[in-house]
Each structure stands twice: as C-alpha cells, then as structure tokens.
C-alpha cells in the first residue's frame, strides 16, 4: 500500500513537471519540444486517470497546433480537451475550450459548425451569468455573421451593441473593425468610416493593425475608392 501511494505521488510530481515544462516551452515558441512534453504529460495523466490534467494538456496541444498552422489538429485537440473537462466535471473550463473550438471552426471556414458552437456556448454562459464569456462569444459570433454566404450586418451590430451597452465590456480593435464592415454592408458609410478609424486608432499589435487596415480596404472597395483601397491593402 505504501509503495502504491509512493508511486502515485511520484507520477503526480512528474505530471506536474511535464505540464509546467510544456507551458514554458510553448511560451518560448519551442513548439516541437512543447509537444513532446505534452505527450509525456498525457501518458502520465492517463496512467493516473487525471481527466482535469488531460483537459489542460489537450488545450496546450491545441494551442501548439494553432501556432503551427495545423488547424484540423487544433480542432481535434480542443474536442478532446472539452471531453476531458466534461469527464472531470469542470464545466467552466469546458465552456472556454468550447468557445475556442468555435473560433477554430471559424478559422477553417466551417461556419455552420462555428455557429452551432457559439449558440451553445452563449446559452450556457447566460445560464451561469458569465458576462465575460458572453461578451467574447458575442464578439466572435458578430464576426461570423459577416462571413456566411448571406451576411447579416444588423445581427453583427446588435451583438456588439449588447457587448458594449448591456454587458459593459469594452470593444476591441477587432470588434470595431467588424462594426465598420457591418455598417458598410448596411449602407451606412459615414458610420463605417468612423468605426474603421477607431479600429485603426485602437489597434495594439501588428496583427490588430493589419485586421483594421483590411476592414478599411473592404469599405473603400465597396465605395469604389480604388486608390484608397489599395493604400489600405498595402498596409495589411
């Protein structure tokens, strides 16, 4: 009995070390090494039947896959993380992983699957009164509403209005870009240009600036201002 407890304790320590190491390696962008550490941690967690740790491991593996542009692998690992968190009876962790899963579907243009996930997450986030998660989901859903075959700019505007006015959450540069394009699709060009300017002004990283410039390109193209559109596109 003493040996069994001692062995279990050593395995738990090794699992904790492997999990910590995988997180550190991921942050250092040493993705191949991080995946190796994750695989070691996965084996240890399976030996302990530690579903909560498995959920964390699969989530890290999903993030590594995303960084390596392996989007289908990312979706698979997020599914596995969601199942593991469900088995561990950790609904809060599962909700956030499911939102990431919806975003992953969006990134591979599987809009039907993304919408299904967003609807489910939004409902469950409302049930548990998680306003931060509601805001994140509404922001993601608003972007989706403009990418489907039949775009719904009114829905996108309504969702982001709920984020800002009802949930009292600040809009990101990306949100402002979505609003700008939604107003353009709705034929409200002055509002579109106003929000495009706000998107550019509030961008805090090169990727956010590129997204904002692309939204400006979309709006200028719709206005037929080819020179201005090209200038915005060159800035992406």
PDB file of C-alpha atoms in Angstrom:
ATOM      1  CA  UNK A   1       0.000   0.000   0.000  1.00  0.00           C
ATOM      2  CA  UNK A   2       2.858   2.332   0.921  1.00  0.00           C
ATOM      3  CA  UNK A   3       4.599   1.544  -2.358  1.00  0.00           C
ATOM      4  CA  UNK A   4       1.418   2.221  -4.339  1.00  0.00           C
ATOM      5  CA  UNK A   5       0.938   5.622  -2.670  1.00  0.00           C
ATOM      6  CA  UNK A   6       4.608   6.472  -3.194  1.00  0.00           C
ATOM      7  CA  UNK A   7       4.483   5.510  -6.879  1.00  0.00           C
ATOM      8  CA  UNK A   8       1.312   7.538  -7.376  1.00  0.00           C
ATOM      9  CA  UNK A   9       2.895  10.528  -5.685  1.00  0.00           C
ATOM     10  CA  UNK A  10       5.970  10.310  -7.908  1.00  0.00           C
ATOM     11  CA  UNK A  11       3.796  10.051 -11.008  1.00  0.00           C
ATOM     12  CA  UNK A  12       1.802  13.107  -9.923  1.00  0.00           C
ATOM     13  CA  UNK A  13       5.026  15.080  -9.443  1.00  0.00           C
ATOM     14  CA  UNK A  14       6.322  14.032 -12.863  1.00  0.00           C
ATOM     15  CA  UNK A  15       2.982  15.021 -14.397  1.00  0.00           C
ATOM     16  CA  UNK A  16       3.107  18.441 -12.765  1.00  0.00           C
ATOM     17  CA  UNK A  17       6.668  18.951 -14.001  1.00  0.00           C
ATOM     18  CA  UNK A  18       5.862  17.839 -17.563  1.00  0.00           C
ATOM     19  CA  UNK A  19       2.783  20.059 -17.709  1.00  0.00           C
ATOM     20  CA  UNK A  20       4.703  23.069 -16.420  1.00  0.00           C
ATOM     21  CA  UNK A  21       7.528  22.392 -18.852  1.00  0.00           C
ATOM     22  CA  UNK A  22       5.153  22.143 -21.810  1.00  0.00           C
ATOM     23  CA  UNK A  23       3.593  25.508 -20.923  1.00  0.00           C
ATOM     24  CA  UNK A  24       7.012  27.145 -20.620  1.00  0.00           C
ATOM     25  CA  UNK A  25       8.241  25.696 -23.906  1.00  0.00           C
ATOM     26  CA  UNK A  26       5.065  26.838 -25.660  1.00  0.00           C
ATOM     27  CA  UNK A  27       5.518  30.379 -24.355  1.00  0.00           C
ATOM     28  CA  UNK A  28       9.098  30.261 -25.655  1.00  0.00           C
ATOM     29  CA  UNK A  29       7.728  29.177 -29.074  1.00  0.00           C
ATOM     30  CA  UNK A  30       9.666  25.907 -28.924  1.00  0.00           C
ATOM     31  CA  UNK A  31       6.684  24.066 -30.289  1.00  0.00           C
ATOM     32  CA  UNK A  32       8.222  20.699 -31.148  1.00  0.00           C
ATOM     33  CA  UNK A  33       9.723  20.361 -27.676  1.00  0.00           C
ATOM     34  CA  UNK A  34       6.477  21.558 -26.102  1.00  0.00           C
ATOM     35  CA  UNK A  35       4.532  18.853 -27.945  1.00  0.00           C
ATOM     36  CA  UNK A  36       6.995  16.214 -26.722  1.00  0.00           C
ATOM     37  CA  UNK A  37       6.472  17.380 -23.128  1.00  0.00           C
ATOM     38  CA  UNK A  38       2.719  17.310 -23.667  1.00  0.00           C
ATOM     39  CA  UNK A  39       2.900  13.716 -24.899  1.00  0.00           C
ATOM     40  CA  UNK A  40       4.837  12.752 -21.761  1.00  0.00           C
ATOM     41  CA  UNK A  41       2.314  14.560 -19.576  1.00  0.00           C
ATOM     42  CA  UNK A  42      -0.558  12.886 -21.446  1.00  0.00           C
ATOM     43  CA  UNK A  43       0.860   9.422 -20.742  1.00  0.00           C
ATOM     44  CA  UNK A  44       1.260  10.216 -17.041  1.00  0.00           C
ATOM     45  CA  UNK A  45      -2.229  11.736 -16.760  1.00  0.00           C
ATOM     46  CA  UNK A  46      -3.758   8.695 -18.446  1.00  0.00           C
ATOM     47  CA  UNK A  47      -1.946   6.435 -16.010  1.00  0.00           C
ATOM     48  CA  UNK A  48      -3.492   8.424 -13.136  1.00  0.00           C
ATOM     49  CA  UNK A  49      -6.852   8.819 -14.909  1.00  0.00           C
ATOM     50  CA  UNK A  50      -6.477  12.555 -14.225  1.00  0.00           C
ATOM     51  CA  UNK A  51      -9.105  13.981 -16.554  1.00  0.00           C
ATOM     52  CA  UNK A  52      -8.615  17.578 -15.437  1.00  0.00           C
ATOM     53  CA  UNK A  53      -4.903  17.462 -16.286  1.00  0.00           C
ATOM     54  CA  UNK A  54      -5.734  15.787 -19.610  1.00  0.00           C
ATOM     55  CA  UNK A  55      -8.026  18.685 -20.424  1.00  0.00           C
ATOM     56  CA  UNK A  56      -5.212  21.163 -19.746  1.00  0.00           C
ATOM     57  CA  UNK A  57      -2.740  19.083 -21.756  1.00  0.00           C
ATOM     58  CA  UNK A  58      -5.014  18.798 -24.798  1.00  0.00           C
ATOM     59  CA  UNK A  59      -5.697  22.527 -24.644  1.00  0.00           C
ATOM     60  CA  UNK A  60      -1.969  23.264 -24.785  1.00  0.00           C
ATOM     61  CA  UNK A  61      -1.621  20.792 -27.665  1.00  0.00           C
ATOM     62  CA  UNK A  62      -4.406  22.661 -29.462  1.00  0.00           C
ATOM     63  CA  UNK A  63      -2.582  25.960 -28.992  1.00  0.00           C
ATOM     64  CA  UNK A  64       0.643  24.420 -30.307  1.00  0.00           C
ATOM     65  CA  UNK A  65      -1.246  23.116 -33.358  1.00  0.00           C
ATOM     66  CA  UNK A  66      -2.696  26.563 -33.981  1.00  0.00           C
ATOM     67  CA  UNK A  67       0.755  28.137 -33.810  1.00  0.00           C
ATOM     68  CA  UNK A  68       1.983  25.533 -36.309  1.00  0.00           C
ATOM     69  CA  UNK A  69      -0.988  26.249 -38.623  1.00  0.00           C
ATOM     70  CA  UNK A  70      -2.293  22.695 -38.107  1.00  0.00           C
ATOM     71  CA  UNK A  71      -5.879  23.800 -37.730  1.00  0.00           C
ATOM     72  CA  UNK A  72      -7.569  20.425 -38.080  1.00  0.00           C
ATOM     73  CA  UNK A  73      -5.306  19.060 -35.331  1.00  0.00           C
ATOM     74  CA  UNK A  74      -6.224  22.085 -33.233  1.00  0.00           C
ATOM     75  CA  UNK A  75      -9.927  21.269 -33.568  1.00  0.00           C
ATOM     76  CA  UNK A  76      -9.333  17.619 -32.654  1.00  0.00           C
ATOM     77  CA  UNK A  77      -7.357  18.526 -29.530  1.00  0.00           C
ATOM     78  CA  UNK A  78      -9.996  21.056 -28.474  1.00  0.00           C
ATOM     79  CA  UNK A  79     -12.644  18.339 -28.781  1.00  0.00           C
ATOM     80  CA  UNK A  80     -10.517  16.079 -26.611  1.00  0.00           C
ATOM     81  CA  UNK A  81      -9.969  18.864 -24.074  1.00  0.00           C
ATOM     82  CA  UNK A  82     -13.707  19.539 -23.924  1.00  0.00           C
ATOM     83  CA  UNK A  83     -14.453  15.851 -23.325  1.00  0.00           C
ATOM     84  CA  UNK A  84     -11.772  15.613 -20.636  1.00  0.00           C
ATOM     85  CA  UNK A  85     -13.027  18.692 -18.788  1.00  0.00           C
ATOM     86  CA  UNK A  86     -16.531  17.260 -19.023  1.00  0.00           C
ATOM     87  CA  UNK A  87     -15.350  13.968 -17.515  1.00  0.00           C
ATOM     88  CA  UNK A  88     -13.598  15.930 -14.759  1.00  0.00           C
ATOM     89  CA  UNK A  89     -16.836  17.830 -14.059  1.00  0.00           C
ATOM     90  CA  UNK A  90     -15.190  21.173 -14.818  1.00  0.00           C
ATOM     91  CA  UNK A  91     -17.940  22.988 -16.754  1.00  0.00           C
ATOM     92  CA  UNK A  92     -16.231  26.395 -16.534  1.00  0.00           C
ATOM     93  CA  UNK A  93     -13.066  25.135 -18.227  1.00  0.00           C
ATOM     94  CA  UNK A  94     -15.139  23.246 -20.774  1.00  0.00           C
ATOM     95  CA  UNK A  95     -17.082  26.385 -21.709  1.00  0.00           C
ATOM     96  CA  UNK A  96     -13.957  28.342 -22.560  1.00  0.00           C
ATOM     97  CA  UNK A  97     -12.481  25.448 -24.525  1.00  0.00           C
ATOM     98  CA  UNK A  98     -15.734  25.142 -26.458  1.00  0.00           C
ATOM     99  CA  UNK A  99     -15.542  28.829 -27.366  1.00  0.00           C
ATOM    100  CA  UNK A 100     -12.009  28.238 -28.661  1.00  0.00           C
ATOM    101  CA  UNK A 101     -13.374  25.304 -30.635  1.00  0.00           C
ATOM    102  CA  UNK A 102     -15.955  27.557 -32.281  1.00  0.00           C
ATOM    103  CA  UNK A 103     -13.211  30.016 -33.213  1.00  0.00           C
ATOM    104  CA  UNK A 104     -11.141  27.172 -34.651  1.00  0.00           C
ATOM    105  CA  UNK A 105     -14.076  26.127 -36.839  1.00  0.00           C
ATOM    106  CA  UNK A 106     -14.391  29.753 -37.958  1.00  0.00           C
ATOM    107  CA  UNK A 107     -10.708  29.846 -38.898  1.00  0.00           C
ATOM    108  CA  UNK A 108     -11.158  26.889 -41.273  1.00  0.00           C
ATOM    109  CA  UNK A 109     -14.330  28.456 -42.719  1.00  0.00           C
ATOM    110  CA  UNK A 110     -16.603  25.788 -41.210  1.00  0.00           C
ATOM    111  CA  UNK A 111     -19.163  28.436 -40.395  1.00  0.00           C
ATOM    112  CA  UNK A 112     -22.061  26.058 -39.738  1.00  0.00           C
ATOM    113  CA  UNK A 113     -20.104  24.235 -37.020  1.00  0.00           C
ATOM    114  CA  UNK A 114     -18.844  27.528 -35.591  1.00  0.00           C
ATOM    115  CA  UNK A 115     -22.373  28.912 -35.354  1.00  0.00           C
ATOM    116  CA  UNK A 116     -23.631  25.772 -33.628  1.00  0.00           C
ATOM    117  CA  UNK A 117     -20.864  26.022 -31.027  1.00  0.00           C
ATOM    118  CA  UNK A 118     -21.396  29.763 -30.486  1.00  0.00           C
ATOM    119  CA  UNK A 119     -25.123  29.286 -29.911  1.00  0.00           C
ATOM    120  CA  UNK A 120     -24.463  26.555 -27.343  1.00  0.00           C
ATOM    121  CA  UNK A 121     -21.731  28.495 -25.527  1.00  0.00           C
ATOM    122  CA  UNK A 122     -23.784  31.680 -25.462  1.00  0.00           C
ATOM    123  CA  UNK A 123     -26.746  29.838 -23.933  1.00  0.00           C
ATOM    124  CA  UNK A 124     -24.612  28.156 -21.277  1.00  0.00           C
ATOM    125  CA  UNK A 125     -22.693  31.370 -20.492  1.00  0.00           C
ATOM    126  CA  UNK A 126     -26.018  33.142 -19.946  1.00  0.00           C
ATOM    127  CA  UNK A 127     -27.192  30.336 -17.667  1.00  0.00           C
ATOM    128  CA  UNK A 128     -24.182  30.748 -15.371  1.00  0.00           C
ATOM    129  CA  UNK A 129     -24.159  34.570 -15.662  1.00  0.00           C
ATOM    130  CA  UNK A 130     -20.624  34.668 -17.070  1.00  0.00           C
ATOM    131  CA  UNK A 131     -20.679  38.113 -18.667  1.00  0.00           C
ATOM    132  CA  UNK A 132     -17.041  37.980 -19.795  1.00  0.00           C
ATOM    133  CA  UNK A 133     -17.660  34.757 -21.714  1.00  0.00           C
ATOM    134  CA  UNK A 134     -20.919  36.123 -23.126  1.00  0.00           C
ATOM    135  CA  UNK A 135     -19.023  39.159 -24.423  1.00  0.00           C
ATOM    136  CA  UNK A 136     -16.289  37.044 -26.017  1.00  0.00           C
ATOM    137  CA  UNK A 137     -18.845  34.777 -27.661  1.00  0.00           C
ATOM    138  CA  UNK A 138     -20.952  37.668 -28.962  1.00  0.00           C
ATOM    139  CA  UNK A 139     -17.831  39.280 -30.450  1.00  0.00           C
ATOM    140  CA  UNK A 140     -16.900  36.046 -32.221  1.00  0.00           C
ATOM    141  CA  UNK A 141     -20.498  35.498 -33.370  1.00  0.00           C
ATOM    142  CA  UNK A 142     -20.679  39.050 -34.760  1.00  0.00           C
ATOM    143  CA  UNK A 143     -17.627  38.422 -36.944  1.00  0.00           C
ATOM    144  CA  UNK A 144     -19.179  35.163 -38.132  1.00  0.00           C
ATOM    145  CA  UNK A 145     -22.414  36.936 -39.079  1.00  0.00           C
ATOM    146  CA  UNK A 146     -20.494  38.863 -41.757  1.00  0.00           C
ATOM    147  CA  UNK A 147     -18.669  35.871 -43.247  1.00  0.00           C
ATOM    148  CA  UNK A 148     -21.546  33.491 -44.001  1.00  0.00           C
ATOM    149  CA  UNK A 149     -22.995  33.205 -47.500  1.00  0.00           C
ATOM    150  CA  UNK A 150     -25.862  35.535 -46.527  1.00  0.00           C
ATOM    151  CA  UNK A 151     -24.238  38.190 -44.296  1.00  0.00           C
ATOM    152  CA  UNK A 152     -26.375  39.747 -41.559  1.00  0.00           C
ATOM    153  CA  UNK A 153     -24.900  43.163 -40.678  1.00  0.00           C
ATOM    154  CA  UNK A 154     -27.846  44.030 -38.424  1.00  0.00           C
ATOM    155  CA  UNK A 155     -27.186  40.952 -36.301  1.00  0.00           C
ATOM    156  CA  UNK A 156     -23.493  41.835 -36.011  1.00  0.00           C
ATOM    157  CA  UNK A 157     -24.287  45.410 -34.983  1.00  0.00           C
ATOM    158  CA  UNK A 158     -26.854  44.214 -32.444  1.00  0.00           C
ATOM    159  CA  UNK A 159     -24.467  41.713 -30.896  1.00  0.00           C
ATOM    160  CA  UNK A 160     -21.653  44.211 -30.477  1.00  0.00           C
ATOM    161  CA  UNK A 161     -24.093  46.770 -29.091  1.00  0.00           C
ATOM    162  CA  UNK A 162     -25.026  44.195 -26.448  1.00  0.00           C
ATOM    163  CA  UNK A 163     -21.346  43.734 -25.618  1.00  0.00           C
ATOM    164  CA  UNK A 164     -20.765  47.464 -25.135  1.00  0.00           C
ATOM    165  CA  UNK A 165     -24.100  48.614 -23.727  1.00  0.00           C
ATOM    166  CA  UNK A 166     -25.658  45.653 -21.899  1.00  0.00           C
ATOM    167  CA  UNK A 167     -22.579  43.779 -20.716  1.00  0.00           C
ATOM    168  CA  UNK A 168     -20.477  46.944 -20.267  1.00  0.00           C
ATOM    169  CA  UNK A 169     -17.433  45.349 -21.895  1.00  0.00           C
ATOM    170  CA  UNK A 170     -15.040  47.473 -23.962  1.00  0.00           C
ATOM    171  CA  UNK A 171     -14.892  46.796 -27.679  1.00  0.00           C
ATOM    172  CA  UNK A 172     -11.569  45.627 -29.080  1.00  0.00           C
ATOM    173  CA  UNK A 173      -9.962  46.962 -32.236  1.00  0.00           C
ATOM    174  CA  UNK A 174     -11.201  43.808 -33.991  1.00  0.00           C
ATOM    175  CA  UNK A 175     -14.761  44.448 -32.758  1.00  0.00           C
ATOM    176  CA  UNK A 176     -14.606  47.993 -34.098  1.00  0.00           C
ATOM    177  CA  UNK A 177     -13.437  46.646 -37.445  1.00  0.00           C
ATOM    178  CA  UNK A 178     -16.364  44.231 -37.546  1.00  0.00           C
ATOM    179  CA  UNK A 179     -18.735  47.112 -36.751  1.00  0.00           C
ATOM    180  CA  UNK A 180     -17.167  49.187 -39.519  1.00  0.00           C
ATOM    181  CA  UNK A 181     -17.705  46.486 -42.135  1.00  0.00           C
ATOM    182  CA  UNK A 182     -21.215  45.747 -40.828  1.00  0.00           C
ATOM    183  CA  UNK A 183     -22.204  49.402 -41.235  1.00  0.00           C
ATOM    184  CA  UNK A 184     -20.711  49.369 -44.738  1.00  0.00           C
ATOM    185  CA  UNK A 185     -22.801  46.328 -45.681  1.00  0.00           C
ATOM    186  CA  UNK A 186     -25.830  48.091 -44.204  1.00  0.00           C
ATOM    187  CA  UNK A 187     -25.193  51.114 -46.454  1.00  0.00           C
ATOM    188  CA  UNK A 188     -24.204  53.456 -43.605  1.00  0.00           C
ATOM    189  CA  UNK A 189     -20.886  54.623 -44.997  1.00  0.00           C
ATOM    190  CA  UNK A 190     -20.212  57.513 -42.592  1.00  0.00           C
ATOM    191  CA  UNK A 191     -20.635  55.167 -39.629  1.00  0.00           C
ATOM    192  CA  UNK A 192     -18.468  52.588 -41.384  1.00  0.00           C
ATOM    193  CA  UNK A 193     -15.610  55.043 -41.873  1.00  0.00           C
ATOM    194  CA  UNK A 194     -15.924  56.322 -38.307  1.00  0.00           C
ATOM    195  CA  UNK A 195     -15.598  52.824 -36.843  1.00  0.00           C
ATOM    196  CA  UNK A 196     -12.814  51.892 -39.259  1.00  0.00           C
ATOM    197  CA  UNK A 197     -10.863  54.893 -37.991  1.00  0.00           C
ATOM    198  CA  UNK A 198     -11.463  53.777 -34.407  1.00  0.00           C
ATOM    199  CA  UNK A 199     -10.315  50.256 -35.257  1.00  0.00           C
ATOM    200  CA  UNK A 200      -7.031  51.541 -36.658  1.00  0.00           C
ATOM    201  CA  UNK A 201      -6.506  54.015 -33.799  1.00  0.00           C
ATOM    202  CA  UNK A 202      -7.030  51.413 -31.066  1.00  0.00           C
ATOM    203  CA  UNK A 203      -5.006  48.569 -32.614  1.00  0.00           C
ATOM    204  CA  UNK A 204      -2.374  47.407 -30.140  1.00  0.00           C
ATOM    205  CA  UNK A 205      -0.362  44.908 -32.158  1.00  0.00           C
ATOM    206  CA  UNK A 206       0.772  44.428 -35.769  1.00  0.00           C
ATOM    207  CA  UNK A 207      -1.886  41.749 -36.297  1.00  0.00           C
ATOM    208  CA  UNK A 208      -4.655  44.028 -34.978  1.00  0.00           C
ATOM    209  CA  UNK A 209      -3.387  46.862 -37.187  1.00  0.00           C
ATOM    210  CA  UNK A 210      -3.429  44.510 -40.197  1.00  0.00           C
ATOM    211  CA  UNK A 211      -7.007  43.455 -39.418  1.00  0.00           C
ATOM    212  CA  UNK A 212      -8.101  47.089 -39.095  1.00  0.00           C
ATOM    213  CA  UNK A 213      -6.406  48.041 -42.380  1.00  0.00           C
ATOM    214  CA  UNK A 214      -8.105  45.125 -44.111  1.00  0.00           C
ATOM    215  CA  UNK A 215     -11.519  46.305 -42.875  1.00  0.00           C
ATOM    216  CA  UNK A 216     -10.696  49.761 -44.237  1.00  0.00           C
ATOM    217  CA  UNK A 217      -9.747  48.161 -47.547  1.00  0.00           C
ATOM    218  CA  UNK A 218     -13.107  46.349 -47.666  1.00  0.00           C
ATOM    219  CA  UNK A 219     -15.017  49.567 -47.007  1.00  0.00           C
ATOM    220  CA  UNK A 220     -13.055  51.656 -49.508  1.00  0.00           C
ATOM    221  CA  UNK A 221     -13.512  48.943 -52.133  1.00  0.00           C
ATOM    222  CA  UNK A 222     -17.270  48.988 -51.622  1.00  0.00           C
ATOM    223  CA  UNK A 223     -17.203  52.773 -52.050  1.00  0.00           C
ATOM    224  CA  UNK A 224     -15.306  52.422 -55.320  1.00  0.00           C
ATOM    225  CA  UNK A 225     -12.351  54.381 -53.959  1.00  0.00           C
ATOM    226  CA  UNK A 226      -9.750  52.148 -55.560  1.00  0.00           C
ATOM    227  CA  UNK A 227      -6.679  54.250 -54.754  1.00  0.00           C
ATOM    228  CA  UNK A 228      -7.559  54.490 -51.069  1.00  0.00           C
ATOM    229  CA  UNK A 229      -8.488  50.810 -51.005  1.00  0.00           C
ATOM    230  CA  UNK A 230      -5.130  49.843 -52.484  1.00  0.00           C
ATOM    231  CA  UNK A 231      -3.306  52.011 -49.960  1.00  0.00           C
ATOM    232  CA  UNK A 232      -5.158  50.278 -47.110  1.00  0.00           C
ATOM    233  CA  UNK A 233      -4.448  46.854 -48.584  1.00  0.00           C
ATOM    234  CA  UNK A 234      -0.732  47.617 -48.898  1.00  0.00           C
ATOM    235  CA  UNK A 235      -0.690  48.412 -45.179  1.00  0.00           C
ATOM    236  CA  UNK A 236      -2.023  44.963 -44.285  1.00  0.00           C
TER     237      UNK A 236
END
